[in-house]
C-alpha cells in the first residue's frame, strides 16, 4: 500500500522580514561603539553630577532642589546627545549600501519594510535608552536631593525631550537613505539642527521651540506645565517625524542601492 503524502501549506508572514531587520538593527546599534560611548557618557555625567550636588548638600548644607539639578542635567544631555544621535542614525542605511543592503533587499524584503525597520529600530533604541536612563536619574534625585519633583511633571519633561530625540533620529535615518556618504548626511543634519534651532527662536514667544522647552524644564519638573502644550509638542513632533520619514521612504524606494 502506497503511503499517502499530505501536502504542507506554509503560511507566509508578510512582516517577518521587517521584524528580522528590526531586531538585527537594534542589536547592531547597541553593540556599536558610538552607542556605548553615548550610554557611558550619559551615565557618568548624570550620576557624577548628582553625587557632586549631594556632596554640596551634605557638606555645605546648601539645599539642592531636585528640579533645578535635573533641568540642568537634562539640558546638558540634550545638547550633548544631538550630535551623537546624528552619528548613530546617519549610518543606518548609507553605510550598508552595496553590501548588506543589496543582499537583504534581494531576499524577500521590500524597500519599504527595510526603511521602516531601520527607522523604527534607531528611534526605538534612542528614545528607550534616554527614557530608561533619565527615569533612573529622576528617581535617584528624588531620594538624594531636596524633594520637589512631581510625577506628572517628570513624565511630561521626559516626553518633551523624547519628542526632540524622536525628530532628530527620524531626520538622521532619512538623510541616511537619501545620501551615499554618512559624513555628508551628518553634516547636513548638524546644519539643520543648529541652524534650524536658531531660526526657530525668531518665532513669537508663545511657540514651544526646543530652547524654550529646555528653559521651562524646572517648572515642568515641579508639575507646573500646560498639558495642552505637551500634547501639542508631541503631536507636532510625531507629525514632523512622519513627514520626514515619508520623504526618506519615497526617496529610498526610487534610489539605486
Coordinates of N, CA, C and O in Angstrom, one line a residue, residues 52-237:
X52 N 27.9 64.9 43.0 CA 28.5 66.2 43.3 C 27.5 67.1 44.0 O 27.9 67.7 45.1
X53 N 26.3 67.2 43.5 CA 25.3 68.1 44.2 C 24.9 67.5 45.6 O 24.6 68.3 46.5
X54 N 24.9 66.2 45.7 CA 24.7 65.6 47.0 C 25.8 65.9 48.0 O 25.5 66.2 49.2
X55 N 27.0 65.9 47.5 CA 28.1 66.3 48.4 C 28.0 67.8 48.9 O 28.3 68.1 50.0
X56 N 27.6 68.7 48.0 CA 27.4 70.1 48.3 C 26.3 70.2 49.4 O 26.4 71.0 50.3
X57 N 25.2 69.4 49.2 CA 24.1 69.4 50.1 C 24.5 68.9 51.5 O 24.1 69.5 52.5
X58 N 25.3 67.8 51.5 CA 25.6 67.2 52.8 C 26.7 68.0 53.5 O 26.6 68.2 54.8
X59 N 27.7 68.5 52.8 CA 28.9 69.1 53.5 C 28.6 70.6 53.7 O 28.9 71.1 54.8
X60 N 28.1 71.3 52.7 CA 28.0 72.8 52.9 C 26.6 73.1 53.4 O 26.4 74.3 53.8
X61 N 25.7 72.2 53.4 CA 24.3 72.5 53.9 C 23.5 73.3 53.0 O 22.4 73.8 53.4
X62 N 23.9 73.4 51.8 CA 23.2 74.2 50.8 C 22.1 73.3 50.2 O 22.4 72.2 49.6
X63 N 20.8 73.7 50.2 CA 19.7 72.9 49.7 C 19.9 72.8 48.2 O 20.0 73.9 47.5
X64 N 19.8 71.6 47.7 CA 19.9 71.4 46.2 C 18.5 70.9 45.8 O 18.1 69.7 46.0
X65 N 17.8 71.8 45.1 CA 16.5 71.4 44.7 C 16.6 70.5 43.5 O 17.3 70.7 42.5
X66 N 15.8 69.4 43.5 CA 15.9 68.3 42.5 C 15.5 68.8 41.1 O 16.1 68.4 40.1
X67 N 14.5 69.7 41.1 CA 14.1 70.1 39.8 C 15.1 71.0 39.1 O 15.3 70.9 37.8
X68 N 15.9 71.8 39.8 CA 16.9 72.6 39.2 C 18.1 71.7 38.7 O 18.6 72.0 37.7
X69 N 18.4 70.8 39.6 CA 19.5 69.9 39.2 C 19.2 69.1 38.0 O 20.0 68.9 37.0
X70 N 18.0 68.5 38.0 CA 17.6 67.6 36.8 C 17.4 68.4 35.6 O 17.6 68.0 34.5
X71 N 16.9 69.7 35.7 CA 16.7 70.5 34.5 C 18.1 70.8 33.9 O 18.2 70.8 32.6
X72 N 19.1 71.1 34.7 CA 20.4 71.4 34.2 C 21.0 70.1 33.5 O 21.6 70.1 32.4
X73 N 20.8 69.0 34.2 CA 21.3 67.7 33.6 C 20.6 67.3 32.3 O 21.3 66.9 31.4
X74 N 19.3 67.5 32.2 CA 18.6 67.2 31.0 C 19.0 68.1 29.9 O 19.1 67.7 28.7
X75 N 19.2 69.4 30.2 CA 19.6 70.3 29.2 C 21.0 69.9 28.6 O 21.2 69.9 27.4
X76 N 21.9 69.5 29.5 CA 23.2 69.1 29.0 C 23.1 67.8 28.2 O 23.8 67.6 27.2
X77 N 22.3 66.9 28.6 CA 22.1 65.7 27.9 C 21.6 65.9 26.5 O 22.0 65.4 25.5
X78 N 20.6 66.9 26.3 CA 20.1 67.2 25.0 C 21.1 67.8 24.1 O 21.3 67.4 23.0
X79 N 21.8 68.8 24.7 CA 22.9 69.5 23.9 C 24.0 68.6 23.5 O 24.5 68.6 22.3
X80 N 24.4 67.7 24.4 CA 25.4 66.8 24.0 C 25.0 65.6 23.2 O 25.8 65.0 22.4
X81 N 23.8 65.2 23.3 CA 23.3 64.0 22.6 C 22.9 64.2 21.2 O 22.8 63.3 20.4
X82 N 22.6 65.4 20.8 CA 22.1 65.7 19.5 C 23.1 65.3 18.4 O 22.8 64.6 17.5
X83 N 24.4 65.6 18.7 CA 25.4 65.2 17.7 C 25.7 63.7 17.7 O 25.9 63.1 16.7
X84 N 25.6 63.1 18.9 CA 25.8 61.7 19.0 C 24.6 60.9 18.3 O 24.9 59.9 17.6
X85 N 23.4 61.3 18.5 CA 22.3 60.7 17.9 C 22.4 60.8 16.4 O 22.0 59.9 15.6
X86 N 22.9 62.0 15.9 CA 23.1 62.1 14.5 C 24.1 61.0 14.0 O 23.9 60.4 12.9
X87 N 25.2 60.8 14.7 CA 26.2 59.8 14.3 C 25.6 58.4 14.4 O 25.9 57.5 13.6
X88 N 24.7 58.1 15.3 CA 24.1 56.8 15.4 C 23.1 56.5 14.3 O 23.0 55.4 13.8
X89 N 22.4 57.5 13.8 CA 21.3 57.3 12.9 C 21.7 57.5 11.4 O 21.2 56.8 10.5
X90 N 22.7 58.4 11.1 CA 23.0 58.7 9.7 C 23.7 57.5 9.0 O 23.8 57.5 7.8
X91 N 24.2 56.5 9.8 CA 24.9 55.4 9.2 C 24.0 54.2 9.1 O 24.5 53.1 8.7
X92 N 22.7 54.3 9.4 CA 21.8 53.2 9.4 C 21.6 52.5 8.1 O 21.6 51.3 7.9
X93 N 21.6 53.3 7.0 CA 21.4 52.8 5.6 C 22.6 53.1 4.7 O 23.0 52.3 4.0
X94 N 23.1 54.4 4.8 CA 24.1 54.8 3.9 C 25.4 53.9 4.0 O 26.1 53.7 3.1
X95 N 25.7 53.5 5.3 CA 26.9 52.7 5.5 C 26.8 51.3 5.0 O 27.8 50.6 4.9
X96 N 25.6 50.8 4.6 CA 25.4 49.5 4.2 C 25.1 49.4 2.7 O 24.8 48.3 2.2
X97 N 25.2 50.5 2.0 CA 24.9 50.5 0.5 C 26.0 49.6 -0.2 O 27.2 49.7 0.1
X98 N 25.5 48.8 -1.1 CA 26.4 47.9 -1.9 C 26.9 46.7 -1.2 O 27.5 45.8 -1.8
X99 N 26.6 46.5 0.1 CA 27.0 45.3 0.8 C 25.7 44.6 1.4 O 25.1 43.8 0.8
X100 N 25.4 45.0 2.6 CA 24.3 44.3 3.3 C 23.0 44.7 2.7 O 22.1 43.9 2.6
X101 N 22.8 46.0 2.3 CA 21.6 46.4 1.7 C 21.2 45.6 0.5 O 20.1 45.2 0.3
X102 N 22.2 45.4 -0.4 CA 21.9 44.6 -1.6 C 21.5 43.2 -1.3 O 20.6 42.6 -1.9
X103 N 22.2 42.6 -0.4 CA 21.9 41.2 -0.1 C 20.5 41.0 0.6 O 19.8 40.0 0.4
X104 N 20.2 42.0 1.4 CA 18.9 41.9 2.1 C 17.7 42.2 1.2 O 16.7 41.5 1.2
X105 N 17.9 43.3 0.4 CA 16.8 43.7 -0.5 C 16.5 42.6 -1.5 O 15.4 42.6 -2.1
X106 N 17.4 41.7 -1.8 CA 17.2 40.7 -2.9 C 16.7 39.4 -2.3 O 16.6 38.4 -3.0
X107 N 16.3 39.4 -1.0 CA 15.9 38.2 -0.4 C 14.6 38.4 0.4 O 14.5 38.2 1.6
X108 N 13.6 38.8 -0.3 CA 12.2 38.7 0.3 C 11.8 39.9 1.1 O 10.8 39.7 1.8
X109 N 12.5 41.0 1.1 CA 12.0 42.1 1.9 C 12.0 43.3 0.9 O 12.9 43.6 0.1
X110 N 10.9 44.1 1.0 CA 10.8 45.2 0.2 C 11.6 46.4 0.7 O 12.0 46.4 1.9
X111 N 11.8 47.4 -0.1 CA 12.5 48.6 0.4 C 11.7 49.3 1.4 O 12.3 49.9 2.3
X112 N 10.4 49.3 1.3 CA 9.5 50.0 2.3 C 9.7 49.3 3.7 O 9.9 50.0 4.7
X113 N 9.7 48.0 3.8 CA 9.9 47.3 5.0 C 11.3 47.5 5.6 O 11.5 47.7 6.8
X114 N 12.3 47.5 4.7 CA 13.7 47.7 5.1 C 13.8 49.1 5.7 O 14.4 49.2 6.8
X115 N 13.3 50.2 5.1 CA 13.4 51.5 5.6 C 12.7 51.6 6.9 O 13.2 52.2 7.9
X116 N 11.4 51.1 7.0 CA 10.7 51.2 8.2 C 11.3 50.5 9.3 O 11.3 51.0 10.5
X117 N 11.9 49.3 9.1 CA 12.6 48.6 10.1 C 13.8 49.4 10.6 O 14.0 49.4 11.9
X118 N 14.6 50.0 9.7 CA 15.7 50.8 10.2 C 15.3 52.0 11.0 O 15.9 52.3 12.0
X119 N 14.3 52.7 10.5 CA 13.8 53.9 11.1 C 13.2 53.5 12.5 O 13.6 54.2 13.5
X120 N 12.4 52.5 12.6 CA 11.8 52.2 13.9 C 12.9 51.6 14.9 O 12.8 51.9 16.1
X121 N 13.9 50.9 14.4 CA 14.9 50.4 15.3 C 15.8 51.5 15.9 O 16.0 51.5 17.1
X122 N 16.2 52.5 15.0 CA 17.0 53.5 15.6 C 16.2 54.4 16.5 O 16.7 54.9 17.6
X123 N 15.0 54.8 16.1 CA 14.2 55.6 17.0 C 13.9 54.9 18.3 O 14.0 55.5 19.4
X124 N 13.5 53.7 18.3 CA 13.2 52.9 19.5 C 14.4 52.8 20.4 O 14.3 53.0 21.6
X125 N 15.6 52.6 19.8 CA 16.8 52.4 20.6 C 17.2 53.7 21.3 O 17.5 53.8 22.5
X126 N 17.1 54.8 20.5 CA 17.5 56.1 21.1 C 16.5 56.6 22.2 O 16.9 57.0 23.3
X127 N 15.2 56.5 21.9 CA 14.2 57.0 22.8 C 14.2 56.2 24.1 O 14.1 56.7 25.2
X128 N 14.2 54.8 23.9 CA 14.1 53.9 25.0 C 15.3 54.1 25.9 O 15.2 54.1 27.2
X129 N 16.5 54.3 25.3 CA 17.7 54.4 26.2 C 17.6 55.7 27.0 O 17.9 55.7 28.2
X130 N 17.2 56.8 26.4 CA 17.1 58.1 27.1 C 16.0 58.0 28.2 O 16.2 58.4 29.3
X131 N 14.9 57.4 27.9 CA 13.8 57.3 28.9 C 14.2 56.5 30.1 O 13.9 56.8 31.2
X132 N 14.8 55.3 29.8 CA 15.2 54.5 30.9 C 16.3 55.1 31.8 O 16.2 55.2 33.1
X133 N 17.3 55.6 31.2 CA 18.4 56.2 32.0 C 18.0 57.5 32.7 O 18.3 57.7 33.9
X134 N 17.2 58.3 32.0 CA 16.8 59.6 32.6 C 15.8 59.3 33.7 O 15.7 60.0 34.8
X135 N 14.9 58.2 33.5 CA 14.0 57.8 34.6 C 14.7 57.4 35.9 O 14.3 57.7 37.0
X136 N 15.8 56.6 35.7 CA 16.6 56.2 36.8 C 17.2 57.4 37.5 O 17.3 57.5 38.8
X137 N 17.7 58.4 36.8 CA 18.3 59.6 37.4 C 17.2 60.4 38.1 O 17.5 60.9 39.2
X138 N 16.0 60.5 37.6 CA 15.0 61.2 38.3 C 14.6 60.5 39.6 O 14.4 61.2 40.6
X139 N 14.5 59.2 39.6 CA 14.3 58.5 40.8 C 15.4 58.7 41.8 O 15.1 58.9 43.0
X140 N 16.6 58.7 41.4 CA 17.8 58.9 42.3 C 17.8 60.3 42.9 O 18.0 60.5 44.1
X141 N 17.5 61.3 42.0 CA 17.4 62.7 42.5 C 16.3 62.9 43.5 O 16.4 63.7 44.4
X142 N 15.2 62.2 43.3 CA 14.1 62.3 44.2 C 14.4 61.9 45.6 O 14.0 62.5 46.6
X143 N 15.3 60.9 45.8 CA 15.7 60.4 47.1 C 16.9 61.1 47.6 O 17.1 61.2 48.8
X144 N 17.8 61.6 46.8 CA 19.1 62.1 47.2 C 19.1 63.6 47.5 O 19.8 64.1 48.4
X145 N 18.2 64.3 46.7 CA 18.2 65.8 46.8 C 16.9 66.3 47.5 O 16.1 65.5 47.9
X146 N 16.8 67.6 47.5 CA 15.6 68.2 48.1 C 14.4 67.8 47.3 O 14.3 68.1 46.1
X147 N 13.4 67.2 47.9 CA 12.3 66.6 47.1 C 11.3 67.7 46.7 O 10.6 68.2 47.5
X148 N 11.3 68.0 45.4 CA 10.3 68.9 44.9 C 9.9 68.5 43.5 O 9.5 69.3 42.7
X149 N 10.1 67.2 43.1 CA 9.7 66.7 41.8 C 8.3 66.2 41.8 O 7.8 65.7 42.8
X150 N 7.6 66.4 40.7 CA 6.2 65.9 40.5 C 6.3 64.7 39.6 O 7.1 64.8 38.6
X151 N 5.5 63.7 39.8 CA 5.5 62.5 39.0 C 5.0 62.9 37.6 O 5.6 62.5 36.6
X152 N 3.9 63.6 37.5 CA 3.4 64.0 36.2 C 4.3 65.0 35.5 O 4.5 64.9 34.3
X153 N 4.9 65.9 36.3 CA 5.9 66.8 35.7 C 7.1 66.1 35.1 O 7.6 66.5 34.1
X154 N 7.6 65.1 35.9 CA 8.8 64.4 35.4 C 8.4 63.6 34.1 O 9.2 63.6 33.2
X155 N 7.3 63.0 34.1 CA 6.9 62.3 32.9 C 6.7 63.2 31.7 O 7.1 62.9 30.6
X156 N 6.2 64.4 32.0 CA 6.0 65.4 30.9 C 7.3 65.9 30.4 O 7.5 66.0 29.2
X157 N 8.3 66.1 31.3 CA 9.6 66.5 30.9 C 10.3 65.5 30.0 O 10.9 65.8 29.0
X158 N 10.2 64.2 30.4 CA 10.8 63.1 29.6 C 10.1 63.0 28.2 O 10.8 62.8 27.2
X159 N 8.8 63.2 28.2 CA 8.1 63.1 26.9 C 8.5 64.3 26.0 O 8.7 64.1 24.8
X160 N 8.7 65.4 26.6 CA 9.1 66.6 25.7 C 10.5 66.4 25.1 O 10.7 66.6 23.9
X161 N 11.4 65.9 26.0 CA 12.8 65.7 25.5 C 12.8 64.6 24.5 O 13.5 64.6 23.5
X162 N 12.0 63.5 24.8 CA 12.0 62.4 23.9 C 11.4 62.7 22.5 O 11.8 62.2 21.5
X163 N 10.5 63.7 22.5 CA 9.9 64.1 21.2 C 11.0 64.8 20.4 O 11.0 64.6 19.1
X164 N 11.9 65.5 21.0 CA 13.0 66.1 20.3 C 13.9 65.1 19.7 O 14.4 65.2 18.5
X165 N 14.3 64.1 20.5 CA 15.1 63.0 20.1 C 14.5 62.2 19.0 O 15.1 61.7 18.0
X166 N 13.2 62.0 19.0 CA 12.4 61.3 18.0 C 12.6 62.0 16.7 O 12.8 61.3 15.6
X167 N 12.5 63.3 16.6 CA 12.6 64.1 15.4 C 14.0 64.0 14.9 O 14.2 63.8 13.6
X168 N 15.0 64.1 15.7 CA 16.4 64.1 15.3 C 16.7 62.7 14.7 O 17.4 62.6 13.7
X169 N 16.3 61.6 15.4 CA 16.6 60.3 14.9 C 15.9 60.1 13.5 O 16.5 59.4 12.6
X170 N 14.7 60.5 13.4 CA 14.0 60.4 12.1 C 14.7 61.1 11.0 O 14.8 60.6 9.9
X171 N 15.1 62.3 11.3 CA 15.8 63.1 10.2 C 17.2 62.4 9.9 O 17.6 62.4 8.7
X172 N 17.8 61.8 10.9 CA 19.1 61.1 10.6 C 18.9 59.9 9.7 O 19.7 59.7 8.8
X173 N 17.9 59.1 10.0 CA 17.6 57.9 9.1 C 17.2 58.3 7.7 O 17.6 57.7 6.7
X174 N 16.4 59.4 7.6 CA 16.0 59.9 6.3 C 17.2 60.4 5.5 O 17.3 60.0 4.3
X175 N 18.1 61.1 6.1 CA 19.3 61.6 5.3 C 20.2 60.4 5.0 O 20.8 60.4 3.9
X176 N 20.2 59.4 5.9 CA 21.0 58.2 5.5 C 20.5 57.5 4.3 O 21.2 56.9 3.6
X177 N 19.1 57.5 4.2 CA 18.5 56.8 3.0 C 18.7 57.6 1.7 O 18.7 57.1 0.6
X178 N 18.8 59.0 1.8 CA 18.9 59.8 0.6 C 20.3 60.1 0.2 O 20.5 60.6 -0.9
X179 N 21.3 59.9 1.0 CA 22.7 60.2 0.6 C 23.5 58.9 0.6 O 23.2 57.9 1.3
X180 N 24.6 58.9 -0.1 CA 25.5 57.8 -0.2 C 26.7 57.8 0.8 O 27.3 56.8 1.1
X181 N 26.9 59.0 1.4 CA 28.0 59.2 2.3 C 27.5 59.6 3.7 O 26.7 60.6 3.8
X182 N 27.9 58.8 4.7 CA 27.4 59.1 6.1 C 27.9 60.5 6.6 O 27.3 61.2 7.3
X183 N 29.1 60.9 6.1 CA 29.7 62.2 6.6 C 28.9 63.3 6.0 O 28.7 64.3 6.7
X184 N 28.4 63.2 4.8 CA 27.6 64.2 4.2 C 26.3 64.3 4.9 O 25.8 65.4 5.2
X185 N 25.7 63.2 5.2 CA 24.4 63.2 5.9 C 24.6 63.8 7.3 O 23.7 64.5 7.8
X186 N 25.7 63.5 8.0 CA 25.9 64.0 9.3 C 26.0 65.5 9.3 O 25.5 66.3 10.1
X187 N 26.8 66.0 8.3 CA 27.0 67.4 8.2 C 25.7 68.2 7.9 O 25.4 69.2 8.5
X188 N 24.9 67.6 7.0 CA 23.5 68.2 6.7 C 22.6 68.2 7.9 O 21.9 69.2 8.2
X189 N 22.7 67.1 8.7 CA 21.8 67.0 9.9 C 22.3 68.0 11.0 O 21.4 68.7 11.6
X190 N 23.6 68.2 11.2 CA 24.1 69.2 12.1 C 23.7 70.6 11.7 O 23.3 71.4 12.5
X191 N 23.8 70.9 10.4 CA 23.4 72.2 9.9 C 21.9 72.4 10.2 O 21.5 73.5 10.6
X192 N 21.1 71.4 9.9 CA 19.7 71.5 10.1 C 19.3 71.7 11.6 O 18.4 72.5 12.0
X193 N 20.0 71.0 12.5 CA 19.7 71.1 13.9 C 20.1 72.4 14.5 O 19.2 73.1 15.1
X194 N 21.3 72.8 14.3 CA 21.7 74.0 15.0 C 21.3 75.3 14.2 O 20.9 76.3 14.8
X195 N 21.3 75.2 12.9 CA 20.7 76.4 12.1 C 19.2 76.5 12.3 O 18.7 77.6 12.5
X196 N 18.5 75.4 12.2 CA 17.1 75.4 12.4 C 16.7 75.8 13.8 O 15.7 76.5 14.0
X197 N 17.5 75.4 14.8 CA 17.2 75.8 16.2 C 17.3 77.3 16.4 O 16.5 77.9 17.1
X198 N 18.3 77.9 15.7 CA 18.5 79.3 15.8 C 17.4 80.1 15.1 O 16.9 81.1 15.6
X199 N 16.9 79.6 14.0 CA 15.8 80.2 13.3 C 14.5 80.1 14.0 O 13.7 81.0 13.9
X200 N 14.3 79.0 14.7 CA 13.0 78.8 15.4 C 12.9 79.9 16.6 O 11.8 80.2 17.0
X201 N 14.0 80.4 17.1 CA 13.9 81.4 18.1 C 13.4 82.7 17.6 O 13.0 83.6 18.5
X202 N 13.3 82.9 16.3 CA 12.7 84.1 15.8 C 11.1 84.1 15.8 O 10.5 85.1 15.6
X203 N 10.6 82.9 16.1 CA 9.1 82.8 16.2 C 8.6 83.5 17.5 O 9.3 83.8 18.4
X204 N 7.3 83.9 17.5 CA 6.7 84.5 18.7 C 6.9 83.7 19.9 O 7.1 82.5 19.9
X205 N 6.8 84.3 21.1 CA 7.2 83.7 22.3 C 6.2 82.6 22.7 O 6.6 81.7 23.5
X206 N 5.0 82.5 22.2 CA 4.1 81.5 22.6 C 4.3 80.2 21.8 O 3.7 79.2 22.2
X207 N 5.2 80.1 20.9 CA 5.5 78.9 20.2 C 6.6 78.1 21.0 O 7.6 78.6 21.4
X208 N 6.3 76.8 21.2 CA 7.2 76.0 22.0 C 8.5 75.5 21.2 O 8.5 74.4 20.7
X209 N 9.4 76.4 21.1 CA 10.7 76.0 20.4 C 11.5 75.1 21.4 O 11.3 75.1 22.6
X210 N 12.5 74.3 20.8 CA 13.3 73.5 21.7 C 14.0 74.2 22.8 O 14.0 73.7 23.9
X211 N 14.6 75.4 22.5 CA 15.3 76.1 23.6 C 14.3 76.6 24.7 O 14.6 76.6 25.9
X212 N 13.1 77.0 24.3 CA 12.1 77.4 25.3 C 11.6 76.2 26.1 O 11.3 76.4 27.3
X213 N 11.5 75.1 25.5 CA 11.1 73.9 26.2 C 12.2 73.6 27.3 O 11.9 73.2 28.5
X214 N 13.5 73.7 26.9 CA 14.5 73.4 27.9 C 14.6 74.4 29.0 O 14.9 74.1 30.1
X215 N 14.3 75.7 28.7 CA 14.4 76.7 29.7 C 13.2 76.5 30.7 O 13.3 77.0 31.8
X216 N 12.1 75.9 30.3 CA 11.0 75.8 31.1 C 11.0 74.4 31.9 O 10.0 74.1 32.6
X217 N 12.0 73.7 31.7 CA 12.1 72.4 32.4 C 12.0 72.4 33.9 O 11.4 71.6 34.5
X218 N 12.6 73.4 34.6 CA 12.5 73.5 36.1 C 11.0 73.5 36.6 O 10.6 72.8 37.5
X219 N 10.2 74.4 35.9 CA 8.8 74.4 36.3 C 8.0 73.2 35.9 O 7.2 72.7 36.6
X220 N 8.4 72.6 34.7 CA 7.7 71.4 34.3 C 8.0 70.3 35.2 O 7.1 69.5 35.6
X221 N 9.2 70.1 35.7 CA 9.5 69.1 36.7 C 8.8 69.2 38.0 O 8.5 68.2 38.7
X222 N 8.5 70.4 38.4 CA 7.7 70.7 39.6 C 6.2 70.4 39.4 O 5.4 70.4 40.3
X223 N 5.8 70.2 38.1 CA 4.4 69.9 37.8 C 3.7 71.1 37.3 O 2.5 71.1 37.1
X224 N 4.4 72.3 37.1 CA 3.8 73.5 36.6 C 3.9 73.6 35.1 O 4.9 74.1 34.6
X225 N 3.0 72.9 34.4 CA 3.1 72.9 33.0 C 1.6 72.8 32.4 O 0.7 72.5 33.1
X226 N 1.5 73.1 31.2 CA 0.2 73.1 30.5 C 0.1 71.8 29.7 O 0.9 71.5 28.8
X227 N -0.8 70.9 30.1 CA -0.9 69.6 29.4 C -1.2 69.7 27.9 O -0.8 68.9 27.1
X228 N -1.9 70.8 27.6 CA -2.2 71.1 26.1 C -0.9 71.3 25.4 O -0.7 70.9 24.2
X229 N 0.0 72.0 26.0 CA 1.3 72.3 25.4 C 2.1 71.0 25.2 O 2.7 70.8 24.1
X230 N 2.1 70.2 26.1 CA 2.8 68.9 26.0 C 2.2 68.1 24.9 O 2.9 67.5 24.0
X231 N 0.9 68.0 24.8 CA 0.2 67.3 23.8 C 0.5 67.9 22.4 O 0.7 67.1 21.4
X232 N 0.5 69.2 22.3 CA 0.8 69.9 21.0 C 2.3 69.6 20.6 O 2.5 69.3 19.4
X233 N 3.2 69.6 21.5 CA 4.6 69.3 21.1 C 4.7 67.9 20.7 O 5.4 67.6 19.7
X234 N 4.1 67.0 21.4 CA 4.2 65.6 20.9 C 3.5 65.4 19.6 O 4.0 64.7 18.7
X235 N 2.4 66.0 19.3 CA 1.7 65.9 18.1 C 2.5 66.5 16.9 O 2.7 65.9 15.9
X236 N 3.1 67.7 17.2 CA 3.9 68.3 16.1 C 5.2 67.4 15.8 O 5.6 67.3 14.7
X237 N 5.8 66.9 16.9 CA 6.9 66.0 16.7 C 6.6 64.8 15.9 O 7.4 64.4 15.0

